[in-house]
Each structure stands twice: as C-alpha cells, then as structure tokens.
PDB file of C-alpha atoms in Angstrom:
ATOM      1  CA  UNK P 856     108.809   4.626  82.295  1.00 88.00           C
ATOM      2  CA  UNK P 857     106.259   2.537  84.216  1.00 93.00           C
ATOM      3  CA  UNK P 858     107.294  -0.909  85.426  1.00 95.00           C
ATOM      4  CA  UNK P 859     105.997  -3.444  82.881  1.00 94.00           C
ATOM      5  CA  UNK P 860     106.481  -6.273  85.393  1.00 96.00           C
ATOM      6  CA  UNK P 861     103.968  -4.631  87.743  1.00 98.00           C
ATOM      7  CA  UNK P 862     100.194  -5.042  87.345  1.00 98.00           C
ATOM      8  CA  UNK P 863      97.609  -3.153  89.388  1.00 99.00           C
ATOM      9  CA  UNK P 864      94.069  -4.569  89.401  1.00 99.00           C
ATOM     10  CA  UNK P 865      91.001  -2.742  90.671  1.00 99.00           C
ATOM     11  CA  UNK P 866      87.869  -4.832  91.250  1.00 99.00           C
ATOM     12  CA  UNK P 867      84.532  -3.040  91.493  1.00 98.00           C
ATOM     13  CA  UNK P 868      81.795  -5.457  92.561  1.00 98.00           C
ATOM     14  CA  UNK P 869      78.053  -4.899  92.668  1.00 96.00           C
ATOM     15  CA  UNK P 870      76.581  -5.975  95.989  1.00 96.00           C
ATOM     16  CA  UNK P 871      73.000  -4.772  95.396  1.00 94.00           C
ATOM     17  CA  UNK P 872      70.171  -6.972  96.628  1.00 94.00           C
ATOM     18  CA  UNK P 873      69.750  -8.851  93.357  1.00 91.00           C
ATOM     19  CA  UNK P 874      73.267 -10.271  93.749  1.00 94.00           C
ATOM     20  CA  UNK P 875      72.052 -12.495  96.594  1.00 95.00           C
ATOM     21  CA  UNK P 876      71.070 -15.321  94.231  1.00 93.00           C
ATOM     22  CA  UNK P 877      74.591 -15.518  92.760  1.00 94.00           C
ATOM     23  CA  UNK P 878      76.600 -14.565  95.845  1.00 96.00           C
ATOM     24  CA  UNK P 879      78.237 -17.982  96.195  1.00 96.00           C
ATOM     25  CA  UNK P 880      79.273 -18.060  92.546  1.00 96.00           C
ATOM     26  CA  UNK P 881      80.760 -14.584  92.790  1.00 97.00           C
ATOM     27  CA  UNK P 882      82.745 -15.498  95.903  1.00 97.00           C
ATOM     28  CA  UNK P 883      84.133 -18.611  94.209  1.00 97.00           C
ATOM     29  CA  UNK P 884      84.827 -16.824  90.953  1.00 96.00           C
ATOM     30  CA  UNK P 885      86.629 -14.005  92.715  1.00 98.00           C
ATOM     31  CA  UNK P 886      88.888 -16.562  94.412  1.00 98.00           C
ATOM     32  CA  UNK P 887      89.653 -18.123  91.029  1.00 97.00           C
ATOM     33  CA  UNK P 888      90.424 -14.708  89.518  1.00 97.00           C
ATOM     34  CA  UNK P 889      92.865 -13.938  92.327  1.00 98.00           C
ATOM     35  CA  UNK P 890      94.462 -17.398  92.181  1.00 97.00           C
ATOM     36  CA  UNK P 891      95.162 -16.881  88.482  1.00 96.00           C
ATOM     37  CA  UNK P 892      96.976 -13.636  89.222  1.00 97.00           C
ATOM     38  CA  UNK P 893      98.956 -15.212  92.058  1.00 97.00           C
ATOM     39  CA  UNK P 894     100.279 -17.855  89.667  1.00 96.00           C
ATOM     40  CA  UNK P 895     101.560 -15.279  87.179  1.00 95.00           C
ATOM     41  CA  UNK P 896     105.095 -13.877  87.270  1.00 95.00           C
ATOM     42  CA  UNK P 897     105.722 -10.275  88.199  1.00 96.00           C
ATOM     43  CA  UNK P 898     104.348  -8.013  90.880  1.00 97.00           C
ATOM     44  CA  UNK P 899     100.584  -7.616  91.265  1.00 98.00           C
ATOM     45  CA  UNK P 900      98.474  -5.509  93.610  1.00 99.00           C
ATOM     46  CA  UNK P 901      94.708  -5.673  94.009  1.00 99.00           C
ATOM     47  CA  UNK P 902      92.148  -3.146  95.228  1.00 99.00           C
ATOM     48  CA  UNK P 903      88.542  -4.041  96.021  1.00 99.00           C
ATOM     49  CA  UNK P 904      85.535  -1.734  96.072  1.00 99.00           C
ATOM     50  CA  UNK P 905      81.899  -2.755  96.557  1.00 98.00           C
ATOM     51  CA  UNK P 906      78.727  -0.808  95.928  1.00 96.00           C
ATOM     52  CA  UNK P 907      74.968  -0.787  96.109  1.00 93.00           C
ATOM     53  CA  UNK P 908      73.390   2.581  96.870  1.00 92.00           C
ATOM     54  CA  UNK P 909      76.317   2.860  99.284  1.00 94.00           C
ATOM     55  CA  UNK P 910      79.991   2.634  98.391  1.00 96.00           C
ATOM     56  CA  UNK P 911      82.853   0.974 100.268  1.00 97.00           C
ATOM     57  CA  UNK P 912      86.596   0.865  99.804  1.00 98.00           C
ATOM     58  CA  UNK P 913      87.397  -2.620 101.118  1.00 98.00           C
ATOM     59  CA  UNK P 914      91.178  -2.561 100.594  1.00 99.00           C
ATOM     60  CA  UNK P 915      93.615  -0.746  98.309  1.00 99.00           C
ATOM     61  CA  UNK P 916      96.886  -1.790  96.687  1.00 98.00           C
ATOM     62  CA  UNK P 917      97.156  -5.079  98.536  1.00 98.00           C
ATOM     63  CA  UNK P 918      99.799  -7.553  97.269  1.00 98.00           C
ATOM     64  CA  UNK P 919      97.983 -10.358  95.476  1.00 98.00           C
ATOM     65  CA  UNK P 920      99.462 -12.955  97.843  1.00 98.00           C
ATOM     66  CA  UNK P 921      97.697 -11.199 100.736  1.00 98.00           C
ATOM     67  CA  UNK P 922      94.225 -10.842  99.204  1.00 98.00           C
ATOM     68  CA  UNK P 923      91.650 -12.422 101.569  1.00 98.00           C
ATOM     69  CA  UNK P 924      88.555 -14.404 100.688  1.00 98.00           C
ATOM     70  CA  UNK P 925      85.744 -12.244  99.381  1.00 98.00           C
ATOM     71  CA  UNK P 926      82.950 -11.253 101.747  1.00 98.00           C
ATOM     72  CA  UNK P 927      79.842 -10.165  99.838  1.00 96.00           C
ATOM     73  CA  UNK P 928      76.638  -9.126 101.619  1.00 96.00           C
ATOM     74  CA  UNK P 929      74.057  -8.073  98.999  1.00 96.00           C
ATOM     75  CA  UNK P 930      71.645  -5.249  99.802  1.00 95.00           C
ATOM     76  CA  UNK P 931      70.247  -2.025  98.403  1.00 93.00           C
ATOM     77  CA  UNK P 932      69.992  -0.599  94.898  1.00 92.00           C
ATOM     78  CA  UNK P 933      72.508  -0.044  92.080  1.00 90.00           C
ATOM     79  CA  UNK P 934      74.460   3.237  92.001  1.00 93.00           C
ATOM     80  CA  UNK P 935      76.749   1.910  89.282  1.00 95.00           C
ATOM     81  CA  UNK P 936      77.863   5.170  87.694  1.00 95.00           C
ATOM     82  CA  UNK P 937      78.763   6.834  90.986  1.00 96.00           C
ATOM     83  CA  UNK P 938      80.765   3.770  92.023  1.00 96.00           C
ATOM     84  CA  UNK P 939      82.690   3.696  88.749  1.00 97.00           C
ATOM     85  CA  UNK P 940      83.409   7.418  88.866  1.00 98.00           C
ATOM     86  CA  UNK P 941      84.551   7.463  92.469  1.00 97.00           C
ATOM     87  CA  UNK P 942      86.776   4.424  91.971  1.00 99.00           C
ATOM     88  CA  UNK P 943      88.409   5.808  88.840  1.00 99.00           C
ATOM     89  CA  UNK P 944      89.200   9.092  90.589  1.00 98.00           C
ATOM     90  CA  UNK P 945      90.577   7.289  93.657  1.00 98.00           C
ATOM     91  CA  UNK P 946      92.715   4.909  91.603  1.00 98.00           C
ATOM     92  CA  UNK P 947      94.025   7.660  89.341  1.00 98.00           C
ATOM     93  CA  UNK P 948      95.058   9.756  92.345  1.00 98.00           C
ATOM     94  CA  UNK P 949      96.780   6.800  94.021  1.00 98.00           C
ATOM     95  CA  UNK P 950      98.790   5.798  90.958  1.00 98.00           C
ATOM     96  CA  UNK P 951      99.688   9.376  90.008  1.00 97.00           C
ATOM     97  CA  UNK P 952     101.294   9.814  93.439  1.00 98.00           C
ATOM     98  CA  UNK P 953     103.865   7.110  92.647  1.00 97.00           C
ATOM     99  CA  UNK P 954     107.203   7.997  91.030  1.00 96.00           C
ATOM    100  CA  UNK P 955     106.936   7.243  87.311  1.00 95.00           C
ATOM    101  CA  UNK P 956     109.317   4.294  87.472  1.00 96.00           C
ATOM    102  CA  UNK P 957     107.232   2.688  90.222  1.00 97.00           C
ATOM    103  CA  UNK P 958     103.892   2.979  88.435  1.00 97.00           C
ATOM    104  CA  UNK P 959     102.342  -0.217  87.079  1.00 98.00           C
ATOM    105  CA  UNK P 960     102.861  -0.936  83.400  1.00 97.00           C
ATOM    106  CA  UNK P 961      99.511  -2.726  83.348  1.00 98.00           C
ATOM    107  CA  UNK P 962      96.373  -1.348  84.979  1.00 98.00           C
ATOM    108  CA  UNK P 963      93.177  -3.422  84.922  1.00 99.00           C
ATOM    109  CA  UNK P 964      89.848  -2.022  86.092  1.00 99.00           C
ATOM    110  CA  UNK P 965      87.280  -4.822  86.363  1.00 98.00           C
ATOM    111  CA  UNK P 966      83.558  -4.132  86.865  1.00 98.00           C
ATOM    112  CA  UNK P 967      80.952  -6.805  87.663  1.00 97.00           C
ATOM    113  CA  UNK P 968      77.233  -6.120  88.004  1.00 95.00           C
ATOM    114  CA  UNK P 969      73.963  -7.970  87.586  1.00 89.00           C
ATOM    115  CA  UNK P 970      71.707  -4.961  87.216  1.00 79.00           C
ATOM    116  CA  UNK P 971      71.174  -1.645  85.540  1.00 82.00           C
ATOM    117  CA  UNK P 972      72.042   1.756  86.940  1.00 85.00           C
ATOM    118  CA  UNK P 973      69.201   3.074  89.104  1.00 84.00           C
ATOM    119  CA  UNK P 974      70.559   5.139  92.005  1.00 86.00           C
ATOM    120  CA  UNK P 975      73.501   7.380  91.024  1.00 93.00           C
ATOM    121  CA  UNK P 976      73.410  11.036  92.030  1.00 92.00           C
ATOM    122  CA  UNK P 977      76.805  12.403  91.014  1.00 92.00           C
ATOM    123  CA  UNK P 978      77.979  10.919  87.702  1.00 94.00           C
ATOM    124  CA  UNK P 979      76.184  10.585  84.353  1.00 94.00           C
ATOM    125  CA  UNK P 980      76.792   8.087  81.544  1.00 93.00           C
ATOM    126  CA  UNK P 981      78.503  10.839  79.543  1.00 96.00           C
ATOM    127  CA  UNK P 982      80.797  11.769  82.429  1.00 97.00           C
ATOM    128  CA  UNK P 983      81.810   8.151  83.011  1.00 97.00           C
ATOM    129  CA  UNK P 984      82.455   7.660  79.304  1.00 98.00           C
ATOM    130  CA  UNK P 985      84.796  10.659  79.297  1.00 97.00           C
ATOM    131  CA  UNK P 986      86.633   9.364  82.369  1.00 98.00           C
ATOM    132  CA  UNK P 987      87.091   5.877  80.949  1.00 98.00           C
ATOM    133  CA  UNK P 988      88.207   7.084  77.532  1.00 97.00           C
ATOM    134  CA  UNK P 989      90.731   9.416  79.158  1.00 97.00           C
ATOM    135  CA  UNK P 990      92.203   6.701  81.351  1.00 97.00           C
ATOM    136  CA  UNK P 991      92.458   4.299  78.421  1.00 97.00           C
ATOM    137  CA  UNK P 992      93.929   6.782  75.966  1.00 96.00           C
ATOM    138  CA  UNK P 993      96.158   8.828  78.265  1.00 94.00           C
ATOM    139  CA  UNK P 994      97.209   6.393  80.988  1.00 95.00           C
ATOM    140  CA  UNK P 995      96.793   3.065  79.170  1.00 97.00           C
ATOM    141  CA  UNK P 996      94.318   1.446  81.538  1.00 98.00           C
ATOM    142  CA  UNK P 997      92.229  -1.513  80.400  1.00 98.00           C
ATOM    143  CA  UNK P 998      88.612  -1.763  81.539  1.00 98.00           C
ATOM    144  CA  UNK P 999      86.688  -5.043  81.790  1.00 98.00           C
ATOM    145  CA  UNK P1000      82.897  -4.983  82.098  1.00 97.00           C
ATOM    146  CA  UNK P1001      80.844  -8.052  83.041  1.00 97.00           C
ATOM    147  CA  UNK P1002      77.072  -7.801  83.229  1.00 95.00           C
ATOM    148  CA  UNK P1003      74.155 -10.183  83.800  1.00 92.00           C
ATOM    149  CA  UNK P1004      70.506  -9.544  82.873  1.00 85.00           C
ATOM    150  CA  UNK P1005      71.629  -7.049  80.217  1.00 92.00           C
ATOM    151  CA  UNK P1006      73.531  -6.711  76.956  1.00 94.00           C
ATOM    152  CA  UNK P1007      76.937  -6.033  78.488  1.00 95.00           C
ATOM    153  CA  UNK P1008      78.433  -5.006  75.159  1.00 96.00           C
ATOM    154  CA  UNK P1009      75.769  -2.344  74.687  1.00 96.00           C
ATOM    155  CA  UNK P1010      75.953  -1.134  78.279  1.00 95.00           C
ATOM    156  CA  UNK P1011      79.745  -1.146  78.194  1.00 96.00           C
ATOM    157  CA  UNK P1012      79.752   0.893  74.989  1.00 96.00           C
ATOM    158  CA  UNK P1013      77.512   3.501  76.636  1.00 95.00           C
ATOM    159  CA  UNK P1014      80.275   4.197  79.155  1.00 96.00           C
ATOM    160  CA  UNK P1015      83.236   3.888  76.786  1.00 97.00           C
ATOM    161  CA  UNK P1016      84.269   0.248  77.230  1.00 97.00           C
ATOM    162  CA  UNK P1017      85.271  -1.600  74.072  1.00 96.00           C
ATOM    163  CA  UNK P1018      83.179  -4.600  73.025  1.00 97.00           C
ATOM    164  CA  UNK P1019      86.267  -6.831  73.162  1.00 98.00           C
ATOM    165  CA  UNK P1020      86.434  -6.263  76.930  1.00 98.00           C
ATOM    166  CA  UNK P1021      82.707  -6.545  77.688  1.00 98.00           C
ATOM    167  CA  UNK P1022      81.144  -9.871  78.665  1.00 97.00           C
ATOM    168  CA  UNK P1023      77.495 -10.808  79.133  1.00 96.00           C
ATOM    169  CA  UNK P1024      77.071 -13.713  81.545  1.00 95.00           C
ATOM    170  CA  UNK P1025      74.180 -15.913  82.622  1.00 94.00           C
ATOM    171  CA  UNK P1026      73.209 -15.512  86.263  1.00 89.00           C
ATOM    172  CA  UNK P1027      74.244 -19.093  86.961  1.00 90.00           C
ATOM    173  CA  UNK P1028      77.680 -18.560  85.454  1.00 95.00           C
ATOM    174  CA  UNK P1029      79.095 -15.693  87.472  1.00 95.00           C
ATOM    175  CA  UNK P1030      82.053 -17.831  88.542  1.00 95.00           C
ATOM    176  CA  UNK P1031      82.821 -18.679  84.908  1.00 96.00           C
ATOM    177  CA  UNK P1032      82.683 -14.985  84.018  1.00 96.00           C
ATOM    178  CA  UNK P1033      85.209 -14.086  86.702  1.00 97.00           C
ATOM    179  CA  UNK P1034      87.513 -16.940  85.695  1.00 96.00           C
ATOM    180  CA  UNK P1035      87.315 -15.677  82.122  1.00 96.00           C
ATOM    181  CA  UNK P1036      88.166 -12.142  83.227  1.00 97.00           C
ATOM    182  CA  UNK P1037      91.125 -13.520  85.166  1.00 97.00           C
ATOM    183  CA  UNK P1038      92.460 -15.272  82.076  1.00 97.00           C
ATOM    184  CA  UNK P1039      92.016 -12.092  80.054  1.00 98.00           C
ATOM    185  CA  UNK P1040      93.980 -10.103  82.640  1.00 98.00           C
ATOM    186  CA  UNK P1041      96.747 -12.703  82.491  1.00 97.00           C
ATOM    187  CA  UNK P1042      96.980 -12.420  78.705  1.00 98.00           C
ATOM    188  CA  UNK P1043      97.136  -8.646  79.016  1.00 98.00           C
ATOM    189  CA  UNK P1044      99.932  -8.609  81.573  1.00 96.00           C
ATOM    190  CA  UNK P1045     101.915 -11.295  79.718  1.00 96.00           C
ATOM    191  CA  UNK P1046     101.742  -9.281  76.509  1.00 97.00           C
ATOM    192  CA  UNK P1047     102.900  -6.136  78.292  1.00 96.00           C
ATOM    193  CA  UNK P1048     105.761  -7.988  79.979  1.00 95.00           C
ATOM    194  CA  UNK P1049     106.770  -9.330  76.552  1.00 96.00           C
ATOM    195  CA  UNK P1050     107.140  -5.761  75.313  1.00 95.00           C
ATOM    196  CA  UNK P1051     103.884  -5.242  73.415  1.00 96.00           C
ATOM    197  CA  UNK P1052     102.281  -1.826  73.542  1.00 95.00           C
ATOM    198  CA  UNK P1053      98.930  -1.362  75.262  1.00 95.00           C
ATOM    199  CA  UNK P1054      96.864  -1.608  72.072  1.00 96.00           C
ATOM    200  CA  UNK P1055      98.474  -4.890  71.047  1.00 97.00           C
ATOM    201  CA  UNK P1056      98.171  -6.267  74.571  1.00 97.00           C
ATOM    202  CA  UNK P1057      94.475  -5.397  74.701  1.00 97.00           C
ATOM    203  CA  UNK P1058      93.956  -7.239  71.435  1.00 97.00           C
ATOM    204  CA  UNK P1059      95.469 -10.377  72.943  1.00 97.00           C
ATOM    205  CA  UNK P1060      93.352  -9.959  76.077  1.00 98.00           C
ATOM    206  CA  UNK P1061      90.034  -9.732  74.197  1.00 98.00           C
ATOM    207  CA  UNK P1062      87.372 -12.189  75.330  1.00 98.00           C
ATOM    208  CA  UNK P1063      87.258 -15.091  72.871  1.00 96.00           C
ATOM    209  CA  UNK P1064      84.146 -16.680  71.377  1.00 95.00           C
ATOM    210  CA  UNK P1065      84.784 -19.804  73.471  1.00 95.00           C
ATOM    211  CA  UNK P1066      85.025 -17.725  76.635  1.00 95.00           C
ATOM    212  CA  UNK P1067      81.787 -15.963  75.782  1.00 95.00           C
ATOM    213  CA  UNK P1068      80.101 -19.325  75.249  1.00 93.00           C
ATOM    214  CA  UNK P1069      81.347 -20.575  78.625  1.00 91.00           C
ATOM    215  CA  UNK P1070      79.862 -17.516  80.313  1.00 91.00           C
ATOM    216  CA  UNK P1071      76.552 -18.096  78.570  1.00 84.00           C
ATOM    217  CA  UNK P1072      76.588 -14.920  76.501  1.00 63.00           C
ATOM    218  CA  UNK P1073      75.520 -16.545  73.253  1.00 52.00           C
TER     219      UNK P1073
END
C-alpha cells in the first residue's frame, strides 16, 4: 500500500506575460503555500513546473524543507493544456517507478493560471479531461485549479476538475488564492493520515465559502 504519511505536491504555474501584474503576489503566495506544508507532519515532496508557450521543469521531488524561493519571469502566451498534459505524464511516470510501499498516499496537482488556453499544440480539452479523470479515479490524485479572469469552476469542469477543487480569484488576490490552496492541501493530507479514503479526504479539502470570499470569487 502507498505511504499515507507521504504527500507529493506538483505545482504548475502560468508564467505568461499577463502574469507580470501579479508576479509579486504569486511569489509571496507560493512561499506561504510551501510554509504551510513545511509545518505539517509527515513527509512531503514538491515539484515545480512553469509554462507560457514554452515549458520548464524547474525541480522535481524536492523535500519541502529544501524548496527555494519562487522565481517567476512572465513572458509569452498560454499553452495551458500542453503544460498540464506533459506534467501529468511526467509525474505519473515518476511515481509509478517507485515501489508501491514508497509511493505517496496523497498526491496533489495544483494549477494556477490567469488566462485562457491559447497556444497548445499537442493536447486537447478532451484529452486532458481523460487524463485527469484517470489519475483521480485510478491513482487517487487530487487536482486543484485556480484561475483569474475566468470562471475557474467552468474551466476546471471542462478538463475534469471537480467544482469543489476549483477556485476563481481576483487578480489582486493571487497570494490569498495560494494560501487557500495550501490550507486545502493540508486538510487533504491530514484526512488521509487519519485513515480516511480519498473521496472522504477530498470532501474535507473542498474550498469553503469563506475561502472563496477571501480569494474574491464571489
């Protein structure tokens, strides 16, 4: 069985040109997200990927205590679907290579973007939806989707992410959105460590109405 005391978090951050106006908030919010995970019991590893119309693997499987400050240099357009697809495939391959008893009992895949898909060449909405649904249903991953300048619940649904894990945020509240996502991840891992199954843990991790208000989604 996977190790329920071990959480693996993958962060996929938009760095397209429109992110420039909220870069500072994203950097601060990312630090808060990581600090929340550092304070939690159990083992935690973090992977970071960034994308615009290019895609970069920044680091993979780094212990949370060793995660550096975020460097974000906005540029380019938004190849969101290709970034999601490539990161899912990479993460799935990495975790599948581990012996079963060393695999994380909690897997969080967190996506943050401030724009709509406009540059992908490889993956479609339908393909991403199939990938996400497979990883949730077969491997028990939990996906978080945070979007500005859009209805994140609607966009998330189009790629298979449940409304309870989708958060619309105001452009000026990117840091609040990331803090909220960090708290949600903590609730998820705590529920799993307490012995709850994935479905019950996801229910406890759902974004609350208060959290949505703080992020400016209502």
